[in-house]
Amino acid sequence: MKKIIIFIFSFLLCNSLAFSQSVPNATSVLDINNIRMTFLNSGGWGFNSRTDDTSFQMPKGSKKSTMTSGSLWMGGLYTGNLHVAAMTYRSSGSDFFPGPLDPVKSGSDTITSKSYDSIWNIKKTDISNFRNGIAKPTKDMITWPENIPNKRGWVFDSILAPFVDVNGDGKYTINTVTPMSSDYPAIKGDQALWWVFNDNSNSHGETHGLALGMEVHAMAYAFDCPLDTALNNTLFIEYKMINRSTNTYDSFYVGDWISFNSFSMDFVGSDTLLNCLYGYNSSAHDSIYGNNPPAQAVVFLDAPMTNSIYYNNDFNPVDGNPEGPMDYFSFLHSKWKDNSHLVDDGKAGYNRTGSGLLTNFIFPGYPDSPNTKGWTQGNSGIPHGDRRMLGSSGPYTFKGGETKTITFAYVFTQLPNGNYLSNVAQMRKDVAHIRNIYNAGITTACSTTGIEDAKIPN
């Protein structure tokens, strides 16, 4: 009876926390090239119960998708205590909330957080048309959050979103009289979304873990570049993480959680040389893309992918959905829910028989290579199914007040007359190409014309 009472109390407590949270509502769409993706003002993108589950469309307008949702995960230890923040489908609440954090108090509150529930959406043509006197500045250009007012006793950083300071006065000012002398948002790509969120405005409804005190500035961007098929089928997400706490976290990991569409991407893999994880179809035909199933890669661009793992959409005690803070952290560094390490056993990666070498990467073999002997899901004996995948980078030491930036690229590949394996092979070429032009500052002709670009760091 005591166990039943405790269970009921815990259930009611978790649900009351979820309902009391200021869950992010703002959404915006990135759709400048061949991809359409919906973002939320939190650590996630994609699935939105208020709209539909095809918020990621590839090709744009097709209602077809290779992924249904994704999110930022992070976790680290401070004096032996675990702090973690992550998101999946927001069914039990959120770990991330709109707005910045007070650098001194490392906090905010739900009312203040809700007032920053916005995503700013800017196109390069919006800026050039305004500066050339063709059009008025858009609402998002006018309200661009270069600085945000201090509210309810919270004092925030004076400079927030990046901008080009034309007159050099350190302040963001829109000048409609002489537009060429006006400041303007510093965006990357031909369209960019910018928003700010944190993990310490409320309790964590997803992981129920201790907050990190992390403020995150996010910019999602893409290039309108039909002449470069790979770039036109790619979008980027940059996360600038600021540790607003006074804690120095050791064993800090940051990851990208992906829910592939199980109808078109029912197999997964990792490429340790290209620093990416990917999904692909297990057979020559699927119910979404027909006889030409594509491949979908998630690429770590400016940090190494040091870990990758999957888990099943069930509640298996080893490889099922995470159910507590330690489960999320275990997945971040290639461990299962029972704290056993991932092993390369040629099968499921779980050391049930005592065989297999410890590894940080799931299915690193090449499924498109003839007679491959590498470890792939195809030769593991694991059937296709509904799986989530996580790639991560770490461990790092993350000091209080320090900033770290990580950028992911989402690369879609579908050859005109391809198949499920030739698309995987082409995906590797596309990923290498995206990495090369990213490191060079993306210098293709169709992405450098017009106004000055905020340079992408190598």
Coordinates of C-alpha atoms in Angstrom, one line a residue:
M1 CA 0.0 0.0 0.0
K2 CA 2.9 2.4 0.8
K3 CA 4.4 1.7 -2.6
I4 CA 1.0 2.5 -4.3
I5 CA 0.6 5.7 -2.4
I6 CA 4.2 6.8 -3.2
F7 CA 3.6 6.0 -6.9
I8 CA 0.3 8.0 -7.0
F9 CA 2.0 10.9 -5.2
S10 CA 4.9 10.9 -7.7
F11 CA 2.6 10.7 -10.6
L12 CA 0.5 13.6 -9.4
L13 CA 3.7 15.6 -8.6
C14 CA 5.2 15.1 -12.0
N15 CA 2.0 16.0 -13.8
S16 CA 1.5 19.1 -11.6
L17 CA 5.0 20.2 -12.5
A18 CA 4.3 19.7 -16.2
F19 CA 1.1 21.7 -16.0
S20 CA 2.7 24.5 -13.9
Q21 CA 5.6 25.0 -16.3
S22 CA 5.8 27.8 -18.8
V23 CA 6.0 25.5 -21.8
P24 CA 7.3 27.3 -24.9
N25 CA 4.7 28.2 -27.4
A26 CA 6.5 30.2 -30.1
T27 CA 7.2 28.5 -33.4
S28 CA 8.8 29.6 -36.6
V29 CA 9.7 27.9 -39.9
L30 CA 13.0 27.7 -41.8
D31 CA 12.1 27.1 -45.5
I32 CA 14.5 29.0 -47.7
N33 CA 15.8 26.0 -49.6
N34 CA 14.6 22.4 -50.3
I35 CA 13.9 21.8 -46.6
R36 CA 11.1 22.9 -44.3
M37 CA 11.6 22.7 -40.6
T38 CA 9.5 24.0 -37.7
F39 CA 11.4 25.2 -34.6
L40 CA 10.1 25.8 -31.1
N41 CA 11.6 28.2 -28.6
S42 CA 13.2 25.5 -26.5
G43 CA 15.9 23.0 -27.1
G44 CA 13.9 21.2 -29.8
W45 CA 12.5 21.2 -33.3
G46 CA 10.1 19.2 -35.4
F47 CA 7.1 17.4 -33.9
N48 CA 4.5 19.8 -32.6
S49 CA 1.3 18.4 -31.2
R50 CA -0.5 21.7 -32.1
T51 CA 0.2 21.2 -35.8
D52 CA 1.3 17.9 -37.2
D53 CA 4.2 15.4 -37.2
T54 CA 5.6 16.4 -40.6
S55 CA 7.2 19.6 -39.3
F56 CA 10.3 18.5 -41.0
Q57 CA 9.6 18.1 -44.7
M58 CA 12.0 16.9 -47.3
P59 CA 11.5 17.9 -50.0
K60 CA 9.7 21.0 -48.9
G61 CA 6.0 20.8 -49.4
S62 CA 6.0 17.0 -49.9
K63 CA 4.7 16.1 -46.4
K64 CA 7.4 13.5 -46.5
S65 CA 9.9 13.3 -43.7
T66 CA 13.1 11.5 -42.7
M67 CA 13.0 12.8 -39.1
T68 CA 10.1 13.7 -36.8
S69 CA 11.9 15.5 -34.0
G70 CA 15.2 16.5 -32.5
S71 CA 16.7 18.3 -29.5
L72 CA 19.7 19.5 -27.6
W73 CA 20.9 17.3 -24.7
M74 CA 23.5 18.3 -22.1
G75 CA 24.8 17.0 -18.8
G76 CA 27.7 17.2 -16.4
L77 CA 28.9 16.6 -12.9
Y78 CA 29.5 19.2 -10.2
T79 CA 31.1 18.0 -6.9
G80 CA 29.8 14.5 -7.9
N81 CA 26.2 15.6 -8.4
L82 CA 24.6 15.2 -11.8
H83 CA 23.1 18.2 -13.6
V84 CA 21.3 17.4 -16.9
A85 CA 18.9 19.1 -19.4
A86 CA 17.3 17.3 -22.3
M87 CA 14.1 17.2 -24.4
T88 CA 12.3 14.5 -26.4
Y89 CA 8.5 14.9 -27.1
R90 CA 7.6 17.1 -24.2
S91 CA 5.0 14.7 -23.0
S92 CA 5.8 15.3 -19.4
G93 CA 6.9 18.9 -19.6
S94 CA 10.1 20.8 -20.6
D95 CA 13.7 21.2 -19.4
F96 CA 14.2 24.3 -21.5
F97 CA 12.4 27.6 -21.2
P98 CA 12.4 30.9 -23.3
G99 CA 14.7 33.8 -22.4
P100 CA 18.1 34.5 -20.9
L101 CA 19.4 34.1 -17.3
D102 CA 20.6 36.6 -14.9
P103 CA 24.5 36.2 -14.9
V104 CA 24.7 37.0 -11.2
K105 CA 21.7 35.0 -9.9
S106 CA 21.9 32.3 -12.6
G107 CA 18.1 32.4 -12.8
S108 CA 14.9 33.8 -14.1
D109 CA 11.2 33.0 -13.4
T110 CA 8.3 31.7 -15.4
I111 CA 6.6 35.0 -16.0
T112 CA 9.8 36.7 -17.2
S113 CA 10.6 33.6 -19.3
K114 CA 7.2 33.7 -21.0
S115 CA 7.7 37.3 -22.1
Y116 CA 10.7 36.1 -24.2
D117 CA 8.8 33.3 -25.9
S118 CA 9.7 34.5 -29.5
I119 CA 11.7 33.3 -32.5
W120 CA 13.1 36.0 -34.8
N121 CA 12.9 35.0 -38.5
I122 CA 15.1 37.0 -40.9
K123 CA 15.9 36.6 -44.6
K124 CA 18.9 38.1 -46.3
T125 CA 16.6 39.7 -48.9
D126 CA 14.7 41.4 -46.0
I127 CA 18.0 43.1 -45.0
S128 CA 19.2 44.0 -48.5
N129 CA 15.8 45.3 -49.6
F130 CA 15.7 47.6 -46.5
R131 CA 19.2 48.8 -46.9
N132 CA 18.7 49.5 -50.6
G133 CA 15.5 51.5 -49.9
I134 CA 13.2 48.9 -51.6
A135 CA 11.2 47.9 -48.5
K136 CA 10.6 48.9 -44.9
P137 CA 12.3 46.8 -42.2
T138 CA 10.3 43.8 -41.1
K139 CA 8.9 43.5 -37.6
D140 CA 11.6 40.9 -36.7
M141 CA 14.3 43.3 -37.8
I142 CA 12.8 46.1 -35.8
T143 CA 12.4 44.0 -32.6
W144 CA 15.7 42.1 -33.1
P145 CA 16.8 41.5 -29.5
E146 CA 20.2 43.1 -29.4
N147 CA 19.4 43.9 -25.8
I148 CA 16.4 43.0 -23.7
P149 CA 15.0 45.0 -20.8
N150 CA 15.7 43.9 -17.3
K151 CA 12.5 42.7 -15.6
R152 CA 11.2 41.7 -12.2
G153 CA 14.5 42.3 -10.5
W154 CA 16.5 40.2 -13.1
V155 CA 19.5 41.9 -14.7
F156 CA 20.5 40.4 -18.1
D157 CA 23.4 40.9 -20.4
S158 CA 23.1 44.1 -22.5
I159 CA 24.0 42.5 -25.7
L160 CA 22.2 39.4 -26.9
A161 CA 21.5 38.7 -30.6
P162 CA 24.4 39.4 -33.0
F163 CA 24.1 42.5 -35.2
V164 CA 26.2 44.6 -37.6
D165 CA 27.0 47.8 -35.9
V166 CA 27.3 50.1 -38.9
N167 CA 28.0 53.3 -36.9
G168 CA 30.1 51.6 -34.3
D169 CA 28.2 53.0 -31.2
G170 CA 27.6 49.6 -29.6
K171 CA 23.8 49.9 -29.8
Y172 CA 21.4 48.3 -32.3
T173 CA 19.5 51.1 -34.1
I174 CA 17.3 50.9 -37.1
N175 CA 17.6 54.0 -39.2
T176 CA 14.7 54.3 -41.7
V177 CA 15.8 57.7 -42.9
T178 CA 19.2 56.6 -44.3
P179 CA 18.9 52.8 -44.4
M180 CA 22.5 52.2 -45.7
S181 CA 23.8 53.7 -42.4
S182 CA 21.4 51.5 -40.4
D183 CA 22.4 48.6 -38.2
Y184 CA 20.9 45.2 -39.1
P185 CA 20.9 41.6 -37.8
A186 CA 24.0 39.6 -38.4
I187 CA 22.6 36.4 -39.7
K188 CA 24.2 33.3 -41.3
G189 CA 22.8 31.9 -44.5
D190 CA 20.0 33.2 -46.7
Q191 CA 17.5 32.8 -44.0
A192 CA 18.1 32.5 -40.2
L193 CA 16.0 32.0 -37.1
W194 CA 17.4 33.2 -33.8
W195 CA 16.1 32.6 -30.2
V196 CA 17.3 32.3 -26.7
F197 CA 16.4 29.7 -24.0
N198 CA 17.6 28.4 -20.7
D199 CA 17.3 25.4 -18.4
N200 CA 16.8 27.3 -15.1
S201 CA 13.5 29.3 -15.2
N202 CA 11.6 26.4 -13.8
S203 CA 11.9 22.8 -12.7
H204 CA 12.8 20.1 -15.2
G205 CA 9.7 18.3 -16.4
E206 CA 11.4 16.1 -18.9
T207 CA 14.4 14.6 -17.1
H208 CA 13.5 15.7 -13.5
G209 CA 17.2 16.4 -13.1
L210 CA 19.1 19.3 -11.4
A211 CA 19.4 22.4 -13.6
L212 CA 22.8 23.4 -15.1
G213 CA 22.1 27.1 -15.2
M214 CA 22.7 27.2 -18.9
E215 CA 21.7 30.0 -21.3
V216 CA 21.6 29.0 -25.0
H217 CA 21.6 31.3 -28.0
A218 CA 20.4 29.4 -31.0
M219 CA 20.6 30.2 -34.7
A220 CA 19.2 27.9 -37.4
Y221 CA 20.0 28.8 -40.9
A222 CA 20.1 27.6 -44.5
F223 CA 21.2 28.6 -48.0
D224 CA 19.1 29.0 -51.1
C225 CA 21.5 27.3 -53.5
P226 CA 19.9 25.2 -56.2
L227 CA 23.3 24.9 -58.0
D228 CA 24.7 23.0 -55.1
T229 CA 22.4 20.1 -54.4
A230 CA 24.0 19.1 -51.1
L231 CA 23.9 22.6 -49.7
N232 CA 20.3 23.1 -50.9
N233 CA 19.4 19.9 -49.0
T234 CA 21.1 21.0 -45.8
L235 CA 20.3 23.2 -42.8
F236 CA 22.4 24.2 -39.9
I237 CA 21.8 24.8 -36.2
E238 CA 24.3 26.6 -34.1
Y239 CA 24.0 26.5 -30.3
K240 CA 26.0 29.0 -28.2
M241 CA 25.9 27.7 -24.6
I242 CA 26.8 30.1 -21.8
N243 CA 27.3 28.6 -18.3
R244 CA 25.5 31.3 -16.1
S245 CA 26.1 29.3 -12.9
T246 CA 29.2 29.5 -10.8
N247 CA 29.7 25.7 -11.1
T248 CA 32.6 24.1 -13.0
Y249 CA 31.2 21.0 -14.6
D250 CA 33.4 18.1 -15.3
S251 CA 32.5 15.2 -17.5
F252 CA 30.3 17.6 -19.5
Y253 CA 28.7 16.2 -22.6
V254 CA 26.5 17.9 -25.2
G255 CA 24.4 15.9 -27.7
D256 CA 22.0 15.9 -30.5
W257 CA 18.9 13.7 -30.0
I258 CA 17.2 12.5 -33.1
S259 CA 13.9 10.7 -33.7
F260 CA 14.1 9.4 -37.2
N261 CA 10.9 8.6 -39.0
S262 CA 10.6 4.9 -38.4
F263 CA 8.6 4.4 -41.7
S264 CA 11.5 5.7 -43.9
M265 CA 14.6 5.6 -41.6
D266 CA 14.2 2.2 -39.8
F267 CA 18.0 1.5 -39.7
V268 CA 20.7 3.7 -38.1
G269 CA 24.4 4.1 -38.2
S270 CA 27.5 6.1 -37.3
D271 CA 30.4 7.4 -39.3
T272 CA 33.4 8.0 -37.1
L273 CA 35.5 9.6 -39.8
L274 CA 32.9 12.1 -40.9
N275 CA 31.6 12.8 -37.3
C276 CA 28.0 12.0 -38.1
L277 CA 25.2 9.7 -37.3
Y278 CA 22.6 8.8 -39.9
G279 CA 19.4 7.0 -40.7
Y280 CA 18.5 5.0 -43.8
N281 CA 16.0 2.4 -44.9
S282 CA 16.4 -1.3 -44.4
S283 CA 15.1 -2.3 -47.8
A284 CA 14.7 -1.1 -51.4
H285 CA 11.2 0.2 -50.8
D286 CA 9.4 2.1 -48.0
S287 CA 5.9 3.4 -47.5
I288 CA 6.9 7.1 -47.7
Y289 CA 9.6 7.5 -50.4
G290 CA 8.7 4.4 -52.5
N291 CA 11.6 2.8 -54.4
N292 CA 14.1 5.5 -53.7
P293 CA 14.5 5.7 -49.9
P294 CA 16.9 8.6 -49.0
A295 CA 19.6 8.8 -46.3
Q296 CA 19.6 11.4 -43.6
A297 CA 22.8 12.5 -41.8
V298 CA 23.3 14.6 -38.7
V299 CA 26.8 16.1 -38.7
F300 CA 29.0 17.5 -35.9
L301 CA 30.8 20.3 -37.6
D302 CA 32.9 22.2 -35.1
A303 CA 33.3 19.6 -32.3
P304 CA 34.1 15.9 -32.6
M305 CA 31.4 13.4 -32.3
T306 CA 32.8 11.2 -29.5
N307 CA 29.8 9.0 -28.8
S308 CA 26.7 7.5 -30.5
I309 CA 24.0 5.2 -29.3
Y310 CA 20.4 4.3 -30.0
Y311 CA 17.5 3.3 -27.7
N312 CA 14.1 1.7 -28.4
N313 CA 10.8 3.4 -28.1
D314 CA 9.7 1.1 -25.2
F315 CA 10.5 0.9 -21.5
N316 CA 13.0 -1.9 -21.5
P317 CA 15.2 -1.5 -18.4
V318 CA 18.4 -1.6 -20.6
D319 CA 17.8 0.0 -24.0
G320 CA 14.3 1.6 -23.7
N321 CA 13.2 5.2 -23.2
P322 CA 15.1 7.2 -20.5
E323 CA 13.2 7.3 -17.3
G324 CA 15.4 9.4 -15.0
P325 CA 18.3 11.9 -15.0
M326 CA 21.0 9.2 -15.0
D327 CA 19.4 7.5 -18.0
Y328 CA 19.8 10.6 -20.1
F329 CA 23.4 11.1 -18.9
S330 CA 24.3 7.4 -19.5
F331 CA 23.1 7.7 -23.1
L332 CA 25.2 10.8 -23.6
H333 CA 28.4 8.8 -23.0
S334 CA 27.6 5.5 -24.6
K335 CA 26.1 3.6 -21.7
W336 CA 22.9 1.8 -21.3
K337 CA 20.3 2.4 -18.6
D338 CA 21.9 -0.2 -16.4
N339 CA 25.2 1.7 -16.6
S340 CA 26.9 -1.0 -18.7
H341 CA 29.0 0.3 -21.5
L342 CA 28.2 -0.1 -25.2
V343 CA 30.2 -3.0 -26.7
D344 CA 30.9 -3.9 -30.3
D345 CA 29.6 -7.5 -30.2
G346 CA 28.3 -7.5 -33.7
K347 CA 24.8 -7.7 -32.3
A348 CA 22.8 -5.3 -30.2
G349 CA 25.8 -3.7 -28.4
Y350 CA 24.7 -4.8 -25.0
N351 CA 27.2 -7.1 -23.2
R352 CA 24.7 -9.9 -22.3
T353 CA 27.2 -12.7 -22.9
G354 CA 30.5 -11.1 -21.8
S355 CA 31.7 -10.8 -25.4
G356 CA 32.5 -7.7 -27.4
L357 CA 35.0 -4.8 -27.0
L358 CA 34.0 -1.6 -25.4
T359 CA 33.2 1.1 -28.0
N360 CA 31.7 4.6 -28.0
F361 CA 30.0 4.2 -31.4
I362 CA 27.0 2.2 -32.5
F363 CA 27.0 0.5 -35.9
P364 CA 30.1 2.2 -37.4
G365 CA 30.3 -0.2 -40.4
Y366 CA 29.4 0.8 -44.0
P367 CA 26.1 -0.8 -45.0
D368 CA 26.6 0.3 -48.6
S369 CA 29.9 -1.5 -49.0
P370 CA 29.7 -4.9 -50.8
N371 CA 30.2 -7.8 -48.4
T372 CA 30.9 -5.5 -45.5
K373 CA 32.4 -7.0 -42.4
G374 CA 31.9 -3.9 -40.3
W375 CA 29.2 -3.8 -37.6
T376 CA 26.0 -2.4 -39.1
Q377 CA 22.4 -2.7 -38.0
G378 CA 21.8 -4.8 -41.2
N379 CA 24.2 -7.6 -40.1
S380 CA 23.5 -7.3 -36.3
G381 CA 20.3 -9.3 -36.4
I382 CA 18.3 -6.4 -34.9
P383 CA 15.1 -6.0 -36.8
H384 CA 13.9 -2.6 -38.1
G385 CA 11.8 -0.6 -35.6
D386 CA 11.1 2.7 -33.9
R387 CA 14.4 3.9 -32.5
R388 CA 15.8 7.1 -31.2
M389 CA 19.5 8.0 -31.8
L390 CA 21.9 10.2 -29.9
G391 CA 25.3 11.6 -30.9
S392 CA 27.3 13.5 -28.4
S393 CA 30.6 15.3 -27.8
G394 CA 32.7 15.3 -24.6
P395 CA 33.8 15.0 -22.0
Y396 CA 34.6 18.7 -21.4
T397 CA 35.3 20.9 -18.4
F398 CA 32.8 23.7 -18.5
K399 CA 33.6 26.6 -16.1
G400 CA 31.2 29.1 -14.7
G401 CA 30.8 32.1 -17.0
E402 CA 32.4 30.1 -19.9
T403 CA 30.9 29.9 -23.4
K404 CA 31.0 26.9 -25.8
T405 CA 29.5 26.7 -29.3
I406 CA 28.5 23.6 -31.2
T407 CA 27.0 23.5 -34.8
F408 CA 25.1 20.6 -36.4
A409 CA 24.3 20.1 -40.1
Y410 CA 21.3 18.1 -41.2
V411 CA 22.1 16.7 -44.7
F412 CA 19.4 15.0 -46.8
T413 CA 20.5 12.8 -49.7
Q414 CA 18.3 11.3 -52.4
L415 CA 19.8 10.7 -55.8
P416 CA 17.5 11.1 -58.8
N417 CA 17.6 7.5 -59.7
G418 CA 19.1 6.1 -56.4
N419 CA 18.2 3.3 -54.1
Y420 CA 18.5 2.8 -50.3
L421 CA 22.2 1.9 -50.5
S422 CA 23.5 4.2 -53.2
N423 CA 21.9 7.1 -51.3
V424 CA 24.0 6.1 -48.2
A425 CA 27.1 6.1 -50.3
Q426 CA 26.2 9.5 -51.8
M427 CA 25.4 10.8 -48.3
R428 CA 29.0 10.3 -47.3
K429 CA 30.1 12.5 -50.3
D430 CA 27.5 15.1 -49.4
V431 CA 28.6 15.2 -45.8
A432 CA 32.3 15.6 -46.8
H433 CA 31.3 18.4 -49.1
I434 CA 29.3 20.3 -46.5
R435 CA 32.1 19.9 -44.0
N436 CA 34.7 21.3 -46.5
I437 CA 32.6 24.4 -47.5
Y438 CA 31.7 25.0 -43.8
N439 CA 35.4 25.0 -42.9
A440 CA 36.1 27.3 -45.7
G441 CA 33.3 29.7 -44.6
I442 CA 30.8 28.4 -47.2
T443 CA 32.2 30.2 -50.3
T444 CA 29.9 28.9 -53.0
A445 CA 28.8 31.7 -55.4
C446 CA 25.1 31.5 -54.5
S447 CA 25.8 32.0 -50.8
T448 CA 28.1 35.1 -50.7
T449 CA 26.3 37.6 -52.9
G450 CA 24.6 40.6 -51.3
I451 CA 25.2 42.0 -47.9
E452 CA 28.2 41.2 -45.7
D453 CA 27.8 37.8 -43.9
A454 CA 28.6 37.0 -40.3
K455 CA 31.6 34.8 -40.9
I456 CA 31.3 31.2 -39.8
P457 CA 34.3 30.2 -37.7
N458 CA 36.5 27.3 -39.0

